[in-house]
mmCIF file with all atom_site columns, C-alpha atoms in Angstrom:
data_model
loop_
_atom_site.group_PDB
_atom_site.id
_atom_site.type_symbol
_atom_site.label_atom_id
_atom_site.label_alt_id
_atom_site.label_comp_id
_atom_site.label_asym_id
_atom_site.label_entity_id
_atom_site.label_seq_id
_atom_site.pdbx_PDB_ins_code
_atom_site.Cartn_x
_atom_site.Cartn_y
_atom_site.Cartn_z
_atom_site.occupancy
_atom_site.B_iso_or_equiv
_atom_site.pdbx_formal_charge
_atom_site.auth_seq_id
_atom_site.auth_comp_id
_atom_site.auth_asym_id
_atom_site.auth_atom_id
_atom_site.pdbx_PDB_model_num
ATOM 1   C CA . MET F 1 1   ? -22.175 -1.053  -28.907 1.00 0.00 ? 1   MET F CA 1
ATOM 2   C CA . ALA F 1 2   ? -20.024 0.546   -31.707 1.00 0.00 ? 2   ALA F CA 1
ATOM 3   C CA . GLY F 1 3   ? -16.660 2.050   -30.784 1.00 0.00 ? 3   GLY F CA 1
ATOM 4   C CA . ALA F 1 4   ? -13.561 1.031   -28.970 1.00 0.00 ? 4   ALA F CA 1
ATOM 5   C CA . ARG F 1 5   ? -12.862 -2.147  -26.952 1.00 0.00 ? 5   ARG F CA 1
ATOM 6   C CA . LEU F 1 6   ? -11.368 -2.165  -23.439 1.00 0.00 ? 6   LEU F CA 1
ATOM 7   C CA . VAL F 1 7   ? -9.951  -5.490  -22.298 1.00 0.00 ? 7   VAL F CA 1
ATOM 8   C CA . LEU F 1 8   ? -9.098  -5.755  -18.637 1.00 0.00 ? 8   LEU F CA 1
ATOM 9   C CA . MET F 1 9   ? -7.134  -8.800  -17.426 1.00 0.00 ? 9   MET F CA 1
ATOM 10  C CA . ARG F 1 10  ? -5.551  -9.991  -14.266 1.00 0.00 ? 10  ARG F CA 1
ATOM 11  C CA . HIS F 1 11  ? -2.095  -11.439 -14.740 1.00 0.00 ? 11  HIS F CA 1
ATOM 12  C CA . GLY F 1 12  ? -1.655  -15.237 -14.945 1.00 0.00 ? 12  GLY F CA 1
ATOM 13  C CA . GLN F 1 13  ? -1.112  -17.192 -11.735 1.00 0.00 ? 13  GLN F CA 1
ATOM 14  C CA . SER F 1 14  ? 1.985   -15.887 -9.927  1.00 0.00 ? 14  SER F CA 1
ATOM 15  C CA . LEU F 1 15  ? 4.501   -17.630 -7.759  1.00 0.00 ? 15  LEU F CA 1
ATOM 16  C CA . GLY F 1 16  ? 2.928   -15.687 -4.913  1.00 0.00 ? 16  GLY F CA 1
ATOM 17  C CA . ASN F 1 17  ? -0.593  -16.988 -5.730  1.00 0.00 ? 17  ASN F CA 1
ATOM 18  C CA . GLU F 1 18  ? 0.881   -20.532 -5.908  1.00 0.00 ? 18  GLU F CA 1
ATOM 19  C CA . ALA F 1 19  ? 2.497   -20.225 -2.504  1.00 0.00 ? 19  ALA F CA 1
ATOM 20  C CA . ASN F 1 20  ? -0.639  -18.456 -0.982  1.00 0.00 ? 20  ASN F CA 1
ATOM 21  C CA . LEU F 1 21  ? 1.308   -15.247 -0.147  1.00 0.00 ? 21  LEU F CA 1
ATOM 22  C CA . PHE F 1 22  ? 0.279   -11.669 0.401   1.00 0.00 ? 22  PHE F CA 1
ATOM 23  C CA . THR F 1 23  ? 2.239   -10.469 -2.699  1.00 0.00 ? 23  THR F CA 1
ATOM 24  C CA . GLY F 1 24  ? 1.171   -6.845  -3.195  1.00 0.00 ? 24  GLY F CA 1
ATOM 25  C CA . TRP F 1 25  ? 4.127   -4.847  -4.742  1.00 0.00 ? 25  TRP F CA 1
ATOM 26  C CA . ASN F 1 26  ? 6.555   -7.719  -4.081  1.00 0.00 ? 26  ASN F CA 1
ATOM 27  C CA . ASP F 1 27  ? 7.858   -8.434  -7.562  1.00 0.00 ? 27  ASP F CA 1
ATOM 28  C CA . LEU F 1 28  ? 7.297   -12.134 -8.094  1.00 0.00 ? 28  LEU F CA 1
ATOM 29  C CA . ASP F 1 29  ? 7.107   -13.750 -11.537 1.00 0.00 ? 29  ASP F CA 1
ATOM 30  C CA . LEU F 1 30  ? 4.444   -15.979 -13.085 1.00 0.00 ? 30  LEU F CA 1
ATOM 31  C CA . SER F 1 31  ? 4.281   -19.679 -12.141 1.00 0.00 ? 31  SER F CA 1
ATOM 32  C CA . ALA F 1 32  ? 4.439   -22.328 -14.873 1.00 0.00 ? 32  ALA F CA 1
ATOM 33  C CA . CYS F 1 33  ? 0.677   -22.378 -14.794 1.00 0.00 ? 33  CYS F CA 1
ATOM 34  C CA . GLY F 1 34  ? 0.570   -18.588 -15.063 1.00 0.00 ? 34  GLY F CA 1
ATOM 35  C CA . HIS F 1 35  ? 2.735   -18.495 -18.151 1.00 0.00 ? 35  HIS F CA 1
ATOM 36  C CA . GLU F 1 36  ? 0.404   -20.905 -19.819 1.00 0.00 ? 36  GLU F CA 1
ATOM 37  C CA . GLU F 1 37  ? -2.711  -18.970 -18.696 1.00 0.00 ? 37  GLU F CA 1
ATOM 38  C CA . ALA F 1 38  ? -1.266  -15.890 -20.316 1.00 0.00 ? 38  ALA F CA 1
ATOM 39  C CA . ARG F 1 39  ? -0.327  -17.607 -23.563 1.00 0.00 ? 39  ARG F CA 1
ATOM 40  C CA . ARG F 1 40  ? -3.864  -19.068 -23.698 1.00 0.00 ? 40  ARG F CA 1
ATOM 41  C CA . ALA F 1 41  ? -5.425  -15.699 -23.093 1.00 0.00 ? 41  ALA F CA 1
ATOM 42  C CA . GLY F 1 42  ? -3.571  -14.153 -26.105 1.00 0.00 ? 42  GLY F CA 1
ATOM 43  C CA . ARG F 1 43  ? -4.635  -16.972 -28.375 1.00 0.00 ? 43  ARG F CA 1
ATOM 44  C CA . LEU F 1 44  ? -8.249  -16.647 -27.122 1.00 0.00 ? 44  LEU F CA 1
ATOM 45  C CA . MET F 1 45  ? -8.299  -12.817 -27.839 1.00 0.00 ? 45  MET F CA 1
ATOM 46  C CA . ARG F 1 46  ? -6.981  -13.467 -31.284 1.00 0.00 ? 46  ARG F CA 1
ATOM 47  C CA . ALA F 1 47  ? -9.575  -16.150 -31.926 1.00 0.00 ? 47  ALA F CA 1
ATOM 48  C CA . HIS F 1 48  ? -12.271 -13.623 -31.067 1.00 0.00 ? 48  HIS F CA 1
ATOM 49  C CA . GLY F 1 49  ? -10.813 -11.153 -33.575 1.00 0.00 ? 49  GLY F CA 1
ATOM 50  C CA . LEU F 1 50  ? -9.668  -8.586  -30.926 1.00 0.00 ? 50  LEU F CA 1
ATOM 51  C CA . ARG F 1 51  ? -7.097  -6.040  -32.087 1.00 0.00 ? 51  ARG F CA 1
ATOM 52  C CA . PHE F 1 52  ? -5.514  -3.275  -30.030 1.00 0.00 ? 52  PHE F CA 1
ATOM 53  C CA . ASP F 1 53  ? -3.971  0.163   -30.527 1.00 0.00 ? 53  ASP F CA 1
ATOM 54  C CA . ALA F 1 54  ? -2.005  0.165   -27.304 1.00 0.00 ? 54  ALA F CA 1
ATOM 55  C CA . ALA F 1 55  ? -1.354  -1.852  -24.212 1.00 0.00 ? 55  ALA F CA 1
ATOM 56  C CA . HIS F 1 56  ? -1.042  -0.839  -20.475 1.00 0.00 ? 56  HIS F CA 1
ATOM 57  C CA . CYS F 1 57  ? 0.285   -2.709  -17.500 1.00 0.00 ? 57  CYS F CA 1
ATOM 58  C CA . SER F 1 58  ? 1.727   -2.320  -14.011 1.00 0.00 ? 58  SER F CA 1
ATOM 59  C CA . MET F 1 59  ? 5.497   -2.098  -13.214 1.00 0.00 ? 59  MET F CA 1
ATOM 60  C CA . LEU F 1 60  ? 5.466   -5.619  -11.743 1.00 0.00 ? 60  LEU F CA 1
ATOM 61  C CA . ARG F 1 61  ? 6.922   -8.488  -13.760 1.00 0.00 ? 61  ARG F CA 1
ATOM 62  C CA . ARG F 1 62  ? 4.012   -10.853 -13.388 1.00 0.00 ? 62  ARG F CA 1
ATOM 63  C CA . ALA F 1 63  ? 1.862   -8.269  -15.294 1.00 0.00 ? 63  ALA F CA 1
ATOM 64  C CA . ILE F 1 64  ? 4.616   -7.354  -17.745 1.00 0.00 ? 64  ILE F CA 1
ATOM 65  C CA . HIS F 1 65  ? 5.303   -11.022 -18.680 1.00 0.00 ? 65  HIS F CA 1
ATOM 66  C CA . THR F 1 66  ? 1.552   -11.715 -18.926 1.00 0.00 ? 66  THR F CA 1
ATOM 67  C CA . LEU F 1 67  ? 1.178   -8.861  -21.310 1.00 0.00 ? 67  LEU F CA 1
ATOM 68  C CA . HIS F 1 68  ? 4.139   -10.002 -23.452 1.00 0.00 ? 68  HIS F CA 1
ATOM 69  C CA . HIS F 1 69  ? 2.648   -13.524 -23.786 1.00 0.00 ? 69  HIS F CA 1
ATOM 70  C CA . CYS F 1 70  ? -0.718  -11.942 -24.729 1.00 0.00 ? 70  CYS F CA 1
ATOM 71  C CA . LEU F 1 71  ? 0.845   -9.785  -27.401 1.00 0.00 ? 71  LEU F CA 1
ATOM 72  C CA . ASP F 1 72  ? 2.646   -12.744 -28.842 1.00 0.00 ? 72  ASP F CA 1
ATOM 73  C CA . GLY F 1 73  ? -0.599  -14.728 -28.954 1.00 0.00 ? 73  GLY F CA 1
ATOM 74  C CA . LEU F 1 74  ? -2.326  -11.757 -30.548 1.00 0.00 ? 74  LEU F CA 1
ATOM 75  C CA . ASP F 1 75  ? 0.498   -11.497 -33.136 1.00 0.00 ? 75  ASP F CA 1
ATOM 76  C CA . GLN F 1 76  ? 0.899   -7.887  -32.053 1.00 0.00 ? 76  GLN F CA 1
ATOM 77  C CA . PRO F 1 77  ? 4.248   -7.864  -30.233 1.00 0.00 ? 77  PRO F CA 1
ATOM 78  C CA . TRP F 1 78  ? 4.989   -4.438  -31.768 1.00 0.00 ? 78  TRP F CA 1
ATOM 79  C CA . LEU F 1 79  ? 2.128   -2.776  -29.884 1.00 0.00 ? 79  LEU F CA 1
ATOM 80  C CA . PRO F 1 80  ? 3.056   0.364   -27.865 1.00 0.00 ? 80  PRO F CA 1
ATOM 81  C CA . GLU F 1 81  ? 3.332   -0.481  -24.147 1.00 0.00 ? 81  GLU F CA 1
ATOM 82  C CA . HIS F 1 82  ? 2.678   1.822   -21.222 1.00 0.00 ? 82  HIS F CA 1
ATOM 83  C CA . LYS F 1 83  ? 3.732   0.929   -17.634 1.00 0.00 ? 83  LYS F CA 1
ATOM 84  C CA . SER F 1 84  ? 2.446   2.726   -14.591 1.00 0.00 ? 84  SER F CA 1
ATOM 85  C CA . TRP F 1 85  ? 2.750   2.321   -10.802 1.00 0.00 ? 85  TRP F CA 1
ATOM 86  C CA . ARG F 1 86  ? -0.929  3.324   -10.648 1.00 0.00 ? 86  ARG F CA 1
ATOM 87  C CA . LEU F 1 87  ? -1.836  -0.108  -12.107 1.00 0.00 ? 87  LEU F CA 1
ATOM 88  C CA . ASN F 1 88  ? 0.284   -1.942  -9.468  1.00 0.00 ? 88  ASN F CA 1
ATOM 89  C CA . GLU F 1 89  ? -1.395  -4.387  -7.084  1.00 0.00 ? 89  GLU F CA 1
ATOM 90  C CA . ARG F 1 90  ? -2.715  -3.041  -3.781  1.00 0.00 ? 90  ARG F CA 1
ATOM 91  C CA . HIS F 1 91  ? 0.187   -2.470  -1.352  1.00 0.00 ? 91  HIS F CA 1
ATOM 92  C CA . TYR F 1 92  ? -0.324  -4.937  1.509   1.00 0.00 ? 92  TYR F CA 1
ATOM 93  C CA . GLY F 1 93  ? 2.133   -3.167  3.861   1.00 0.00 ? 93  GLY F CA 1
ATOM 94  C CA . ALA F 1 94  ? 3.767   -5.289  6.492   1.00 0.00 ? 94  ALA F CA 1
ATOM 95  C CA . LEU F 1 95  ? 1.761   -8.326  5.318   1.00 0.00 ? 95  LEU F CA 1
ATOM 96  C CA . GLN F 1 96  ? 3.726   -8.494  2.067   1.00 0.00 ? 96  GLN F CA 1
ATOM 97  C CA . GLY F 1 97  ? 5.630   -11.720 1.661   1.00 0.00 ? 97  GLY F CA 1
ATOM 98  C CA . LEU F 1 98  ? 3.744   -13.499 4.431   1.00 0.00 ? 98  LEU F CA 1
ATOM 99  C CA . ASN F 1 99  ? 1.858   -16.750 3.952   1.00 0.00 ? 99  ASN F CA 1
ATOM 100 C CA . ARG F 1 100 ? -1.862  -16.249 4.372   1.00 0.00 ? 100 ARG F CA 1
ATOM 101 C CA . GLU F 1 101 ? -2.358  -19.374 6.439   1.00 0.00 ? 101 GLU F CA 1
ATOM 102 C CA . ASP F 1 102 ? 0.439   -18.401 8.828   1.00 0.00 ? 102 ASP F CA 1
ATOM 103 C CA . THR F 1 103 ? -1.071  -14.959 9.127   1.00 0.00 ? 103 THR F CA 1
ATOM 104 C CA . ILE F 1 104 ? -4.423  -16.392 9.961   1.00 0.00 ? 104 ILE F CA 1
ATOM 105 C CA . ALA F 1 105 ? -2.863  -18.587 12.599  1.00 0.00 ? 105 ALA F CA 1
ATOM 106 C CA . ARG F 1 106 ? -1.291  -15.460 14.194  1.00 0.00 ? 106 ARG F CA 1
ATOM 107 C CA . TYR F 1 107 ? -4.054  -12.833 13.909  1.00 0.00 ? 107 TYR F CA 1
ATOM 108 C CA . GLY F 1 108 ? -7.218  -14.926 13.380  1.00 0.00 ? 108 GLY F CA 1
ATOM 109 C CA . GLN F 1 109 ? -9.500  -15.553 10.331  1.00 0.00 ? 109 GLN F CA 1
ATOM 110 C CA . GLU F 1 110 ? -11.776 -12.567 10.982  1.00 0.00 ? 110 GLU F CA 1
ATOM 111 C CA . GLN F 1 111 ? -8.913  -9.982  11.166  1.00 0.00 ? 111 GLN F CA 1
ATOM 112 C CA . VAL F 1 112 ? -7.133  -11.323 8.105   1.00 0.00 ? 112 VAL F CA 1
ATOM 113 C CA . GLN F 1 113 ? -10.371 -11.369 6.068   1.00 0.00 ? 113 GLN F CA 1
ATOM 114 C CA . GLN F 1 114 ? -10.953 -7.714  7.039   1.00 0.00 ? 114 GLN F CA 1
ATOM 115 C CA . TRP F 1 115 ? -7.414  -6.893  5.804   1.00 0.00 ? 115 TRP F CA 1
ATOM 116 C CA . ARG F 1 116 ? -7.957  -8.767  2.600   1.00 0.00 ? 116 ARG F CA 1
ATOM 117 C CA . ARG F 1 117 ? -11.466 -7.643  1.660   1.00 0.00 ? 117 ARG F CA 1
ATOM 118 C CA . GLY F 1 118 ? -12.633 -4.821  3.998   1.00 0.00 ? 118 GLY F CA 1
ATOM 119 C CA . PHE F 1 119 ? -13.347 -1.887  1.660   1.00 0.00 ? 119 PHE F CA 1
ATOM 120 C CA . ALA F 1 120 ? -11.696 0.745   3.877   1.00 0.00 ? 120 ALA F CA 1
ATOM 121 C CA . VAL F 1 121 ? -9.522  -1.484  6.143   1.00 0.00 ? 121 VAL F CA 1
ATOM 122 C CA . ILE F 1 122 ? -5.744  -0.734  5.971   1.00 0.00 ? 122 ILE F CA 1
ATOM 123 C CA . PRO F 1 123 ? -3.222  -3.431  6.781   1.00 0.00 ? 123 PRO F CA 1
ATOM 124 C CA . PRO F 1 124 ? -0.271  -2.579  9.101   1.00 0.00 ? 124 PRO F CA 1
ATOM 125 C CA . GLU F 1 125 ? 2.117   -0.146  7.404   1.00 0.00 ? 125 GLU F CA 1
ATOM 126 C CA . VAL F 1 126 ? 5.486   -1.247  6.181   1.00 0.00 ? 126 VAL F CA 1
ATOM 127 C CA . GLU F 1 127 ? 8.534   0.380   7.914   1.00 0.00 ? 127 GLU F CA 1
ATOM 128 C CA . PRO F 1 128 ? 10.531  3.042   5.973   1.00 0.00 ? 128 PRO F CA 1
ATOM 129 C CA . ASP F 1 129 ? 13.686  0.914   5.939   1.00 0.00 ? 129 ASP F CA 1
ATOM 130 C CA . SER F 1 130 ? 11.928  -2.258  4.739   1.00 0.00 ? 130 SER F CA 1
ATOM 131 C CA . PRO F 1 131 ? 12.691  -3.721  1.322   1.00 0.00 ? 131 PRO F CA 1
ATOM 132 C CA . HIS F 1 132 ? 8.916   -3.743  0.762   1.00 0.00 ? 132 HIS F CA 1
ATOM 133 C CA . HIS F 1 133 ? 8.802   0.098   1.044   1.00 0.00 ? 133 HIS F CA 1
ATOM 134 C CA . PRO F 1 134 ? 8.492   1.385   -2.532  1.00 0.00 ? 134 PRO F CA 1
ATOM 135 C CA . GLY F 1 135 ? 10.698  4.319   -1.716  1.00 0.00 ? 135 GLY F CA 1
ATOM 136 C CA . ASN F 1 136 ? 13.625  1.800   -1.547  1.00 0.00 ? 136 ASN F CA 1
ATOM 137 C CA . ASP F 1 137 ? 12.983  0.502   -5.089  1.00 0.00 ? 137 ASP F CA 1
ATOM 138 C CA . PRO F 1 138 ? 14.677  2.400   -7.932  1.00 0.00 ? 138 PRO F CA 1
ATOM 139 C CA . ARG F 1 139 ? 11.842  1.898   -10.351 1.00 0.00 ? 139 ARG F CA 1
ATOM 140 C CA . TYR F 1 140 ? 9.770   4.290   -8.240  1.00 0.00 ? 140 TYR F CA 1
ATOM 141 C CA . ALA F 1 141 ? 12.489  6.927   -7.804  1.00 0.00 ? 141 ALA F CA 1
ATOM 142 C CA . MET F 1 142 ? 10.649  9.516   -9.917  1.00 0.00 ? 142 MET F CA 1
ATOM 143 C CA . ILE F 1 143 ? 7.415   9.310   -7.834  1.00 0.00 ? 143 ILE F CA 1
ATOM 144 C CA . PRO F 1 144 ? 6.967   11.779  -5.090  1.00 0.00 ? 144 PRO F CA 1
ATOM 145 C CA . ASP F 1 145 ? 7.378   10.170  -1.674  1.00 0.00 ? 145 ASP F CA 1
ATOM 146 C CA . ALA F 1 146 ? 4.016   11.354  -0.517  1.00 0.00 ? 146 ALA F CA 1
ATOM 147 C CA . ASP F 1 147 ? 2.379   9.412   -3.338  1.00 0.00 ? 147 ASP F CA 1
ATOM 148 C CA . LEU F 1 148 ? 4.086   6.074   -2.460  1.00 0.00 ? 148 LEU F CA 1
ATOM 149 C CA . PRO F 1 149 ? 1.871   3.832   -0.340  1.00 0.00 ? 149 PRO F CA 1
ATOM 150 C CA . ARG F 1 150 ? 3.069   2.121   2.873   1.00 0.00 ? 150 ARG F CA 1
ATOM 151 C CA . ALA F 1 151 ? -0.202  0.160   2.983   1.00 0.00 ? 151 ALA F CA 1
ATOM 152 C CA . GLU F 1 152 ? -3.483  0.452   1.075   1.00 0.00 ? 152 GLU F CA 1
ATOM 153 C CA . SER F 1 153 ? -7.094  -0.412  1.599   1.00 0.00 ? 153 SER F CA 1
ATOM 154 C CA . LEU F 1 154 ? -9.262  -1.292  -1.350  1.00 0.00 ? 154 LEU F CA 1
ATOM 155 C CA . ALA F 1 155 ? -10.746 2.222   -1.221  1.00 0.00 ? 155 ALA F CA 1
ATOM 156 C CA . MET F 1 156 ? -7.259  3.697   -1.322  1.00 0.00 ? 156 MET F CA 1
ATOM 157 C CA . THR F 1 157 ? -6.426  1.553   -4.314  1.00 0.00 ? 157 THR F CA 1
ATOM 158 C CA . LEU F 1 158 ? -9.506  2.806   -6.111  1.00 0.00 ? 158 LEU F CA 1
ATOM 159 C CA . GLU F 1 159 ? -8.337  6.360   -5.507  1.00 0.00 ? 159 GLU F CA 1
ATOM 160 C CA . ARG F 1 160 ? -4.933  5.628   -6.888  1.00 0.00 ? 160 ARG F CA 1
ATOM 161 C CA . VAL F 1 161 ? -6.281  3.943   -10.040 1.00 0.00 ? 161 VAL F CA 1
ATOM 162 C CA . ARG F 1 162 ? -9.055  6.456   -10.887 1.00 0.00 ? 162 ARG F CA 1
ATOM 163 C CA . PRO F 1 163 ? -6.752  9.255   -12.260 1.00 0.00 ? 163 PRO F CA 1
ATOM 164 C CA . TYR F 1 164 ? -5.167  6.727   -14.614 1.00 0.00 ? 164 TYR F CA 1
ATOM 165 C CA . TRP F 1 165 ? -8.571  5.793   -15.987 1.00 0.00 ? 165 TRP F CA 1
ATOM 166 C CA . GLN F 1 166 ? -9.715  9.409   -16.204 1.00 0.00 ? 166 GLN F CA 1
ATOM 167 C CA . ASP F 1 167 ? -6.579  11.052  -17.653 1.00 0.00 ? 167 ASP F CA 1
ATOM 168 C CA . THR F 1 168 ? -4.942  8.158   -19.665 1.00 0.00 ? 168 THR F CA 1
ATOM 169 C CA . LEU F 1 169 ? -7.318  5.353   -20.630 1.00 0.00 ? 169 LEU F CA 1
ATOM 170 C CA . LEU F 1 170 ? -10.606 7.115   -21.180 1.00 0.00 ? 170 LEU F CA 1
ATOM 171 C CA . PRO F 1 171 ? -9.372  9.831   -23.574 1.00 0.00 ? 171 PRO F CA 1
ATOM 172 C CA . ASP F 1 172 ? -7.896  7.209   -25.825 1.00 0.00 ? 172 ASP F CA 1
ATOM 173 C CA . LEU F 1 173 ? -11.020 5.043   -25.742 1.00 0.00 ? 173 LEU F CA 1
ATOM 174 C CA . ARG F 1 174 ? -13.171 8.065   -26.691 1.00 0.00 ? 174 ARG F CA 1
ATOM 175 C CA . ARG F 1 175 ? -11.012 8.537   -29.681 1.00 0.00 ? 175 ARG F CA 1
ATOM 176 C CA . GLY F 1 176 ? -11.852 5.041   -30.807 1.00 0.00 ? 176 GLY F CA 1
ATOM 177 C CA . ARG F 1 177 ? -8.552  3.355   -29.747 1.00 0.00 ? 177 ARG F CA 1
ATOM 178 C CA . SER F 1 178 ? -8.912  -0.141  -28.311 1.00 0.00 ? 178 SER F CA 1
ATOM 179 C CA . LEU F 1 179 ? -6.797  -0.930  -25.253 1.00 0.00 ? 179 LEU F CA 1
ATOM 180 C CA . LEU F 1 180 ? -5.509  -3.946  -23.457 1.00 0.00 ? 180 LEU F CA 1
ATOM 181 C CA . VAL F 1 181 ? -4.855  -3.444  -19.721 1.00 0.00 ? 181 VAL F CA 1
ATOM 182 C CA . VAL F 1 182 ? -3.068  -6.170  -17.781 1.00 0.00 ? 182 VAL F CA 1
ATOM 183 C CA . THR F 1 183 ? -3.120  -5.564  -14.051 1.00 0.00 ? 183 THR F CA 1
ATOM 184 C CA . HIS F 1 184 ? -3.827  -7.228  -10.742 1.00 0.00 ? 184 HIS F CA 1
ATOM 185 C CA . GLY F 1 185 ? -6.754  -8.556  -8.709  1.00 0.00 ? 185 GLY F CA 1
ATOM 186 C CA . THR F 1 186 ? -7.487  -5.547  -6.498  1.00 0.00 ? 186 THR F CA 1
ATOM 187 C CA . VAL F 1 187 ? -6.957  -3.061  -9.338  1.00 0.00 ? 187 VAL F CA 1
ATOM 188 C CA . MET F 1 188 ? -9.440  -5.076  -11.323 1.00 0.00 ? 188 MET F CA 1
ATOM 189 C CA . ARG F 1 189 ? -11.897 -4.778  -8.509  1.00 0.00 ? 189 ARG F CA 1
ATOM 190 C CA . ALA F 1 190 ? -11.344 -1.071  -8.357  1.00 0.00 ? 190 ALA F CA 1
ATOM 191 C CA . LEU F 1 191 ? -11.729 -0.500  -12.066 1.00 0.00 ? 191 LEU F CA 1
ATOM 192 C CA . ILE F 1 192 ? -14.780 -2.777  -12.324 1.00 0.00 ? 192 ILE F CA 1
ATOM 193 C CA . SER F 1 193 ? -16.336 -0.994  -9.319  1.00 0.00 ? 193 SER F CA 1
ATOM 194 C CA . HIS F 1 194 ? -15.815 2.387   -11.066 1.00 0.00 ? 194 HIS F CA 1
ATOM 195 C CA . LEU F 1 195 ? -16.981 1.218   -14.489 1.00 0.00 ? 195 LEU F CA 1
ATOM 196 C CA . ASP F 1 196 ? -19.987 -0.797  -13.375 1.00 0.00 ? 196 ASP F CA 1
ATOM 197 C CA . GLY F 1 197 ? -21.065 1.508   -10.496 1.00 0.00 ? 197 GLY F CA 1
ATOM 198 C CA . LEU F 1 198 ? -20.796 -1.117  -7.750  1.00 0.00 ? 198 LEU F CA 1
ATOM 199 C CA . SER F 1 199 ? -21.259 -0.466  -4.080  1.00 0.00 ? 199 SER F CA 1
ATOM 200 C CA . PRO F 1 200 ? -18.435 -1.046  -1.644  1.00 0.00 ? 200 PRO F CA 1
ATOM 201 C CA . GLU F 1 201 ? -20.073 -4.260  -0.505  1.00 0.00 ? 201 GLU F CA 1
ATOM 202 C CA . GLU F 1 202 ? -20.357 -5.553  -4.059  1.00 0.00 ? 202 GLU F CA 1
ATOM 203 C CA . THR F 1 203 ? -16.823 -4.481  -4.843  1.00 0.00 ? 203 THR F CA 1
ATOM 204 C CA . GLN F 1 204 ? -15.220 -6.348  -1.907  1.00 0.00 ? 204 GLN F CA 1
ATOM 205 C CA . THR F 1 205 ? -16.802 -9.587  -2.766  1.00 0.00 ? 205 THR F CA 1
ATOM 206 C CA . LEU F 1 206 ? -15.778 -9.653  -6.518  1.00 0.00 ? 206 LEU F CA 1
ATOM 207 C CA . GLU F 1 207 ? -13.747 -12.701 -7.395  1.00 0.00 ? 207 GLU F CA 1
ATOM 208 C CA . ILE F 1 208 ? -11.301 -11.995 -10.234 1.00 0.00 ? 208 ILE F CA 1
ATOM 209 C CA . PRO F 1 209 ? -9.879  -15.088 -12.068 1.00 0.00 ? 209 PRO F CA 1
ATOM 210 C CA . THR F 1 210 ? -6.290  -15.055 -13.255 1.00 0.00 ? 210 THR F CA 1
ATOM 211 C CA . GLY F 1 211 ? -5.549  -14.883 -16.943 1.00 0.00 ? 211 GLY F CA 1
ATOM 212 C CA . THR F 1 212 ? -9.133  -14.272 -18.113 1.00 0.00 ? 212 THR F CA 1
ATOM 213 C CA . PRO F 1 213 ? -9.936  -11.304 -20.410 1.00 0.00 ? 213 PRO F CA 1
ATOM 214 C CA . LEU F 1 214 ? -12.884 -9.128  -19.527 1.00 0.00 ? 214 LEU F CA 1
ATOM 215 C CA . VAL F 1 215 ? -14.271 -7.111  -22.402 1.00 0.00 ? 215 VAL F CA 1
ATOM 216 C CA . TYR F 1 216 ? -15.923 -3.726  -22.364 1.00 0.00 ? 216 TYR F CA 1
ATOM 217 C CA . GLY F 1 217 ? -17.341 -1.617  -25.190 1.00 0.00 ? 217 GLY F CA 1
ATOM 218 C CA . VAL F 1 218 ? -16.803 2.111   -25.110 1.00 0.00 ? 218 VAL F CA 1
ATOM 219 C CA . ASN F 1 219 ? -18.436 4.645   -27.425 1.00 0.00 ? 219 ASN F CA 1
ATOM 220 C CA . GLU F 1 220 ? -17.357 8.273   -28.298 1.00 0.00 ? 220 GLU F CA 1
ATOM 221 C CA . ALA F 1 221 ? -19.311 9.720   -25.387 1.00 0.00 ? 221 ALA F CA 1
ATOM 222 C CA . GLY F 1 222 ? -17.351 7.552   -23.038 1.00 0.00 ? 222 GLY F CA 1
ATOM 223 C CA . THR F 1 223 ? -20.248 5.289   -22.166 1.00 0.00 ? 223 THR F CA 1
ATOM 224 C CA . VAL F 1 224 ? -18.925 1.982   -20.950 1.00 0.00 ? 224 VAL F CA 1
ATOM 225 C CA . LYS F 1 225 ? -20.741 -1.382  -21.165 1.00 0.00 ? 225 LYS F CA 1
ATOM 226 C CA . GLN F 1 226 ? -19.424 -4.579  -19.855 1.00 0.00 ? 226 GLN F CA 1
ATOM 227 C CA . MET F 1 227 ? -19.623 -7.354  -22.488 1.00 0.00 ? 227 MET F CA 1
ATOM 228 C CA . GLY F 1 228 ? -18.335 -10.203 -20.308 1.00 0.00 ? 228 GLY F CA 1
ATOM 229 C CA . HIS F 1 229 ? -15.443 -12.573 -19.961 1.00 0.00 ? 229 HIS F CA 1
ATOM 230 C CA . LEU F 1 230 ? -14.092 -14.368 -22.984 1.00 0.00 ? 230 LEU F CA 1
#
């Protein structure tokens, strides 16, 4: 397929992944393994001859630092960067910061699995005075309070991400501009679901590896075709 390239990538392993936490919008950095995964991804994209016109990522440091490692590996550290809360990980509400095994011990395997992967299942909401409420974080001060999540399902994450695809990413791709998007596991599920036309059942079972570029081709008509992981 002639035209632009879109590369979607989940950040490298985070400290939250390493500790088996519900991380969500909790702003944890990459683990030592995650830093290396990100550097390796940048070198891999360069070896495959990928070049980009702009880069996009979330407002969370594990995605930002992954992007910077990738840009160094690509020898494109000067590339324009765009950060958006719409590319943030799913907000896990009151589960954020909790260890998954401890949560299973408290609520049971079935309930926790529903919170994690149920397409429309919403975890318990975070309280307004919690440090995990995005309204208490200055980086989100310009976002209307009504738009800030207190907890999200996978379906809600898809609705949050879709406008960014439609209004920001797709117009650039149609103009032939290739884009690198570094984001999070649930946002990857949402984007892949939208681009590949997956059902809710297919979407909630997607496994997204850390630090692994997924390449799409996009033509001038906006037709998107998955070309696979590098």
